[in-house]
mmCIF file of C-alpha atoms in Angstrom:
data_model
loop_
_atom_site.group_PDB
_atom_site.id
_atom_site.type_symbol
_atom_site.label_atom_id
_atom_site.label_comp_id
_atom_site.label_asym_id
_atom_site.label_seq_id
_atom_site.Cartn_x
_atom_site.Cartn_y
_atom_site.Cartn_z
ATOM 1 C CA UNK A 107 -12.553 -27.481 -15.293
ATOM 2 C CA UNK A 108 -9.459 -26.657 -13.202
ATOM 3 C CA UNK A 109 -7.392 -26.158 -16.376
ATOM 4 C CA UNK A 110 -9.969 -23.677 -17.695
ATOM 5 C CA UNK A 111 -9.952 -21.800 -14.361
ATOM 6 C CA UNK A 112 -6.134 -21.560 -14.386
ATOM 7 C CA UNK A 113 -6.177 -20.298 -17.985
ATOM 8 C CA UNK A 114 -8.728 -17.645 -17.007
ATOM 9 C CA UNK A 115 -6.547 -16.573 -14.050
ATOM 10 C CA UNK A 116 -3.462 -16.344 -16.274
ATOM 11 C CA UNK A 117 -5.393 -14.282 -18.832
ATOM 12 C CA UNK A 118 -6.645 -11.905 -16.114
ATOM 13 C CA UNK A 119 -3.191 -11.467 -14.571
ATOM 14 C CA UNK A 120 -1.732 -11.030 -18.049
ATOM 15 C CA UNK A 121 -4.248 -8.266 -18.776
ATOM 16 C CA UNK A 122 -3.100 -6.430 -15.646
ATOM 17 C CA UNK A 123 0.600 -6.552 -16.479
ATOM 18 C CA UNK A 124 2.315 -3.888 -18.526
ATOM 19 C CA UNK A 125 4.739 -5.248 -21.092
ATOM 20 C CA UNK A 126 7.058 -2.231 -21.200
ATOM 21 C CA UNK A 127 8.032 0.809 -19.208
ATOM 22 C CA UNK A 128 5.261 3.405 -19.267
ATOM 23 C CA UNK A 129 6.122 7.082 -18.866
ATOM 24 C CA UNK A 130 3.775 10.028 -18.860
ATOM 25 C CA UNK A 131 3.933 13.263 -16.866
ATOM 26 C CA UNK A 132 7.183 11.982 -15.387
ATOM 27 C CA UNK A 133 5.524 8.827 -14.025
ATOM 28 C CA UNK A 134 7.634 5.678 -14.270
ATOM 29 C CA UNK A 135 5.805 2.338 -14.327
ATOM 30 C CA UNK A 136 8.184 -0.629 -14.469
ATOM 31 C CA UNK A 137 7.657 -3.689 -16.664
ATOM 32 C CA UNK A 138 5.371 -6.268 -15.096
ATOM 33 C CA UNK A 139 3.439 -3.699 -13.056
ATOM 34 C CA UNK A 140 -0.348 -3.871 -13.259
ATOM 35 C CA UNK A 141 -2.789 -0.979 -13.014
ATOM 36 C CA UNK A 142 -6.524 -1.454 -13.362
ATOM 37 C CA UNK A 143 -9.523 0.763 -12.724
ATOM 38 C CA UNK A 144 -9.552 4.416 -11.640
ATOM 39 C CA UNK A 145 -5.958 4.934 -10.491
ATOM 40 C CA UNK A 146 -4.532 8.474 -10.410
ATOM 41 C CA UNK A 147 -0.742 8.708 -10.306
ATOM 42 C CA UNK A 148 0.952 12.044 -9.614
ATOM 43 C CA UNK A 149 3.944 13.403 -11.531
ATOM 44 C CA UNK A 150 7.311 11.928 -10.654
ATOM 45 C CA UNK A 151 5.811 8.813 -9.035
ATOM 46 C CA UNK A 152 7.426 5.420 -9.534
ATOM 47 C CA UNK A 153 5.560 2.104 -9.667
ATOM 48 C CA UNK A 154 7.967 -0.834 -9.271
ATOM 49 C CA UNK A 155 8.244 -4.141 -11.060
ATOM 50 C CA UNK A 156 5.333 -6.545 -10.441
ATOM 51 C CA UNK A 157 3.444 -4.007 -8.298
ATOM 52 C CA UNK A 158 -0.339 -4.223 -8.713
ATOM 53 C CA UNK A 159 -2.849 -1.397 -8.172
ATOM 54 C CA UNK A 160 -6.489 -2.438 -8.642
ATOM 55 C CA UNK A 161 -9.483 -0.148 -8.117
ATOM 56 C CA UNK A 162 -12.825 -1.910 -8.384
ATOM 57 C CA UNK A 163 -15.959 -0.403 -9.910
ATOM 58 C CA UNK A 164 -16.731 3.006 -8.328
ATOM 59 C CA UNK A 165 -13.408 2.899 -6.447
ATOM 60 C CA UNK A 166 -10.390 5.161 -6.683
ATOM 61 C CA UNK A 167 -6.699 4.927 -5.801
ATOM 62 C CA UNK A 168 -4.682 8.164 -5.664
ATOM 63 C CA UNK A 169 -0.873 8.044 -5.622
ATOM 64 C CA UNK A 170 0.708 11.430 -4.871
ATOM 65 C CA UNK A 171 3.502 13.186 -6.733
ATOM 66 C CA UNK A 172 6.947 11.707 -6.159
ATOM 67 C CA UNK A 173 5.625 8.619 -4.356
ATOM 68 C CA UNK A 174 7.534 5.351 -4.782
ATOM 69 C CA UNK A 175 5.585 2.081 -4.778
ATOM 70 C CA UNK A 176 8.342 -0.533 -4.863
ATOM 71 C CA UNK A 177 8.455 -4.053 -6.257
ATOM 72 C CA UNK A 178 5.661 -6.550 -5.617
ATOM 73 C CA UNK A 179 3.407 -4.152 -3.689
ATOM 74 C CA UNK A 180 -0.330 -4.885 -3.916
ATOM 75 C CA UNK A 181 -2.914 -2.119 -3.475
ATOM 76 C CA UNK A 182 -6.591 -2.966 -3.839
ATOM 77 C CA UNK A 183 -9.591 -0.667 -3.358
ATOM 78 C CA UNK A 184 -13.339 -1.101 -3.373
ATOM 79 C CA UNK A 185 -13.883 2.553 -2.320
ATOM 80 C CA UNK A 186 -10.845 4.816 -1.778
ATOM 81 C CA UNK A 187 -7.128 4.655 -0.992
ATOM 82 C CA UNK A 188 -4.984 7.794 -0.868
ATOM 83 C CA UNK A 189 -1.187 7.669 -0.824
ATOM 84 C CA UNK A 190 0.331 11.116 -0.256
ATOM 85 C CA UNK A 191 3.174 12.866 -2.033
ATOM 86 C CA UNK A 192 6.705 11.519 -1.544
ATOM 87 C CA UNK A 193 5.568 8.381 0.287
ATOM 88 C CA UNK A 194 8.022 5.483 0.079
ATOM 89 C CA UNK A 195 6.796 1.880 0.054
ATOM 90 C CA UNK A 196 9.455 -0.818 0.491
ATOM 91 C CA UNK A 197 8.920 -4.140 -1.315
ATOM 92 C CA UNK A 198 5.892 -6.407 -0.704
ATOM 93 C CA UNK A 199 3.586 -3.868 0.960
ATOM 94 C CA UNK A 200 -0.131 -4.786 0.962
ATOM 95 C CA UNK A 201 -2.830 -2.082 1.280
ATOM 96 C CA UNK A 202 -6.581 -2.716 1.155
ATOM 97 C CA UNK A 203 -9.694 -0.753 2.076
ATOM 98 C CA UNK A 204 -11.725 -3.946 2.581
ATOM 99 C CA UNK A 205 -11.396 -7.445 4.005
ATOM 100 C CA UNK A 206 -13.260 -10.743 3.962
ATOM 101 C CA UNK A 207 -16.414 -11.505 5.901
ATOM 102 C CA UNK A 208 -15.809 -14.312 8.390
ATOM 103 C CA UNK A 209 -19.381 -15.364 9.189
ATOM 104 C CA UNK A 210 -20.198 -17.934 11.856
ATOM 105 C CA UNK A 211 -18.116 -20.737 10.347
ATOM 106 C CA UNK A 212 -21.014 -22.568 8.721
ATOM 107 C CA UNK A 213 -19.933 -21.387 5.238
ATOM 108 C CA UNK A 214 -16.540 -21.119 3.588
ATOM 109 C CA UNK A 215 -15.002 -17.645 3.792
ATOM 110 C CA UNK A 216 -14.581 -17.569 0.006
ATOM 111 C CA UNK A 217 -18.406 -17.690 -0.315
ATOM 112 C CA UNK A 218 -19.105 -14.802 2.092
ATOM 113 C CA UNK A 219 -17.758 -11.839 0.104
ATOM 114 C CA UNK A 220 -15.984 -8.676 1.178
ATOM 115 C CA UNK A 221 -16.515 -6.436 4.173
ATOM 116 C CA UNK A 222 -17.817 -2.886 3.745
ATOM 117 C CA UNK A 223 -14.893 -0.831 2.428
ATOM 118 C CA UNK A 224 -13.455 1.873 4.693
ATOM 119 C CA UNK A 225 -11.037 4.410 3.132
ATOM 120 C CA UNK A 226 -7.284 4.234 3.801
ATOM 121 C CA UNK A 227 -5.088 7.347 3.897
ATOM 122 C CA UNK A 228 -1.295 7.453 4.014
ATOM 123 C CA UNK A 229 0.117 10.932 4.629
ATOM 124 C CA UNK A 230 2.816 12.729 2.669
ATOM 125 C CA UNK A 231 6.409 11.737 3.334
ATOM 126 C CA UNK A 232 5.575 8.509 5.169
ATOM 127 C CA UNK A 233 7.804 5.427 4.895
ATOM 128 C CA UNK A 234 6.182 1.986 4.834
ATOM 129 C CA UNK A 235 8.695 -0.830 5.505
ATOM 130 C CA UNK A 236 9.069 -4.181 3.788
ATOM 131 C CA UNK A 237 6.178 -6.695 4.123
ATOM 132 C CA UNK A 238 3.874 -4.216 5.891
ATOM 133 C CA UNK A 239 0.093 -4.807 5.747
ATOM 134 C CA UNK A 240 -2.227 -1.769 5.936
ATOM 135 C CA UNK A 241 -5.834 -2.778 6.624
ATOM 136 C CA UNK A 242 -9.174 -1.089 5.919
ATOM 137 C CA UNK A 243 -9.881 2.118 7.820
ATOM 138 C CA UNK A 244 -6.233 2.730 8.682
ATOM 139 C CA UNK A 245 -4.669 6.159 8.603
ATOM 140 C CA UNK A 246 -0.959 6.896 8.620
ATOM 141 C CA UNK A 247 0.064 10.493 9.336
ATOM 142 C CA UNK A 248 2.504 12.678 7.425
ATOM 143 C CA UNK A 249 6.121 11.638 7.888
ATOM 144 C CA UNK A 250 5.274 8.500 9.879
ATOM 145 C CA UNK A 251 7.495 5.407 9.669
ATOM 146 C CA UNK A 252 6.040 1.885 9.777
ATOM 147 C CA UNK A 253 8.606 -0.823 10.585
ATOM 148 C CA UNK A 254 9.110 -4.011 8.599
ATOM 149 C CA UNK A 255 6.500 -6.791 8.914
ATOM 150 C CA UNK A 256 4.032 -4.558 10.788
ATOM 151 C CA UNK A 257 0.235 -4.745 10.476
ATOM 152 C CA UNK A 258 -1.488 -1.348 10.591
ATOM 153 C CA UNK A 259 -5.069 -1.644 11.864
ATOM 154 C CA UNK A 260 -5.901 1.930 12.947
ATOM 155 C CA UNK A 261 -4.537 5.466 13.184
ATOM 156 C CA UNK A 262 -0.805 6.190 13.343
ATOM 157 C CA UNK A 263 -0.089 9.872 14.110
ATOM 158 C CA UNK A 264 2.126 12.156 12.029
ATOM 159 C CA UNK A 265 5.899 11.681 12.507
ATOM 160 C CA UNK A 266 5.392 8.569 14.653
ATOM 161 C CA UNK A 267 7.471 5.410 14.384
ATOM 162 C CA UNK A 268 5.246 2.325 14.692
ATOM 163 C CA UNK A 269 6.108 -1.387 14.653
ATOM 164 C CA UNK A 270 4.505 -4.744 15.350
ATOM 165 C CA UNK A 271 1.323 -6.669 14.697
ATOM 166 C CA UNK A 272 -0.774 -4.741 15.368
ATOM 167 C CA UNK A 273 1.446 -1.696 14.815
ATOM 168 C CA UNK A 274 2.063 0.371 17.965
ATOM 169 C CA UNK A 275 3.837 3.724 18.251
ATOM 170 C CA UNK A 276 7.271 3.334 19.858
ATOM 171 C CA UNK A 277 8.544 6.897 19.418
ATOM 172 C CA UNK A 278 8.005 10.258 17.764
ATOM 173 C CA UNK A 279 10.490 11.257 15.048
ATOM 174 C CA UNK A 280 10.410 14.949 16.032
ATOM 175 C CA UNK A 281 11.308 14.301 19.682
ATOM 176 C CA UNK A 282 13.967 11.761 18.660
ATOM 177 C CA UNK A 283 15.621 14.262 16.285
ATOM 178 C CA UNK A 284 15.587 16.990 18.982
ATOM 179 C CA UNK A 285 17.279 14.608 21.442
ATOM 180 C CA UNK A 286 19.936 13.682 18.874
ATOM 181 C CA UNK A 287 20.625 17.388 18.228
ATOM 182 C CA UNK A 288 21.060 18.040 21.965
ATOM 183 C CA UNK A 289 23.468 15.112 22.346
ATOM 184 C CA UNK A 290 25.481 16.275 19.335
ATOM 185 C CA UNK A 291 25.866 19.822 20.719
ATOM 186 C CA UNK A 292 26.801 18.495 24.183
ATOM 187 C CA UNK A 293 29.545 16.318 22.653
ATOM 188 C CA UNK A 294 31.187 19.336 20.981
#
């Protein structure tokens, strides 16, 4: 019974994996990457080795032009996930538009199913650091930076720098760059 289950899992994972580099419209999908369901990938995008993008029935994942989804990232949708143009994902990023029901503890979580999916949007030019988790209903604004190991649970404004679990804004990139410019001109 367990052997049969493991064989089924291996067959499913094997069906997700690409055996060779896939290029079309300037899209680069590395060997070992898996794409399943309705996944739209813009021109010039890169999907790294062992990254997995899975859109369930009636779901859609959109990856914008020039976006980079690095190695071992996992993106799973039951409704909708949008990743803007020129977004950079470091390795091991997890993005999902749904979670698991927790119930009252009388039944195992595995038997309770998924929560209602809530769309996730990541704005153009954002950077998502290594090991970041982006949960259902989260929104990350254009040009925002999410620090390593953060957990995004809500809205992060455009050009913000956010870190932690849960992720909190620690500064604004625009203000920081203006301050650096002032210091540089004062030093001259």
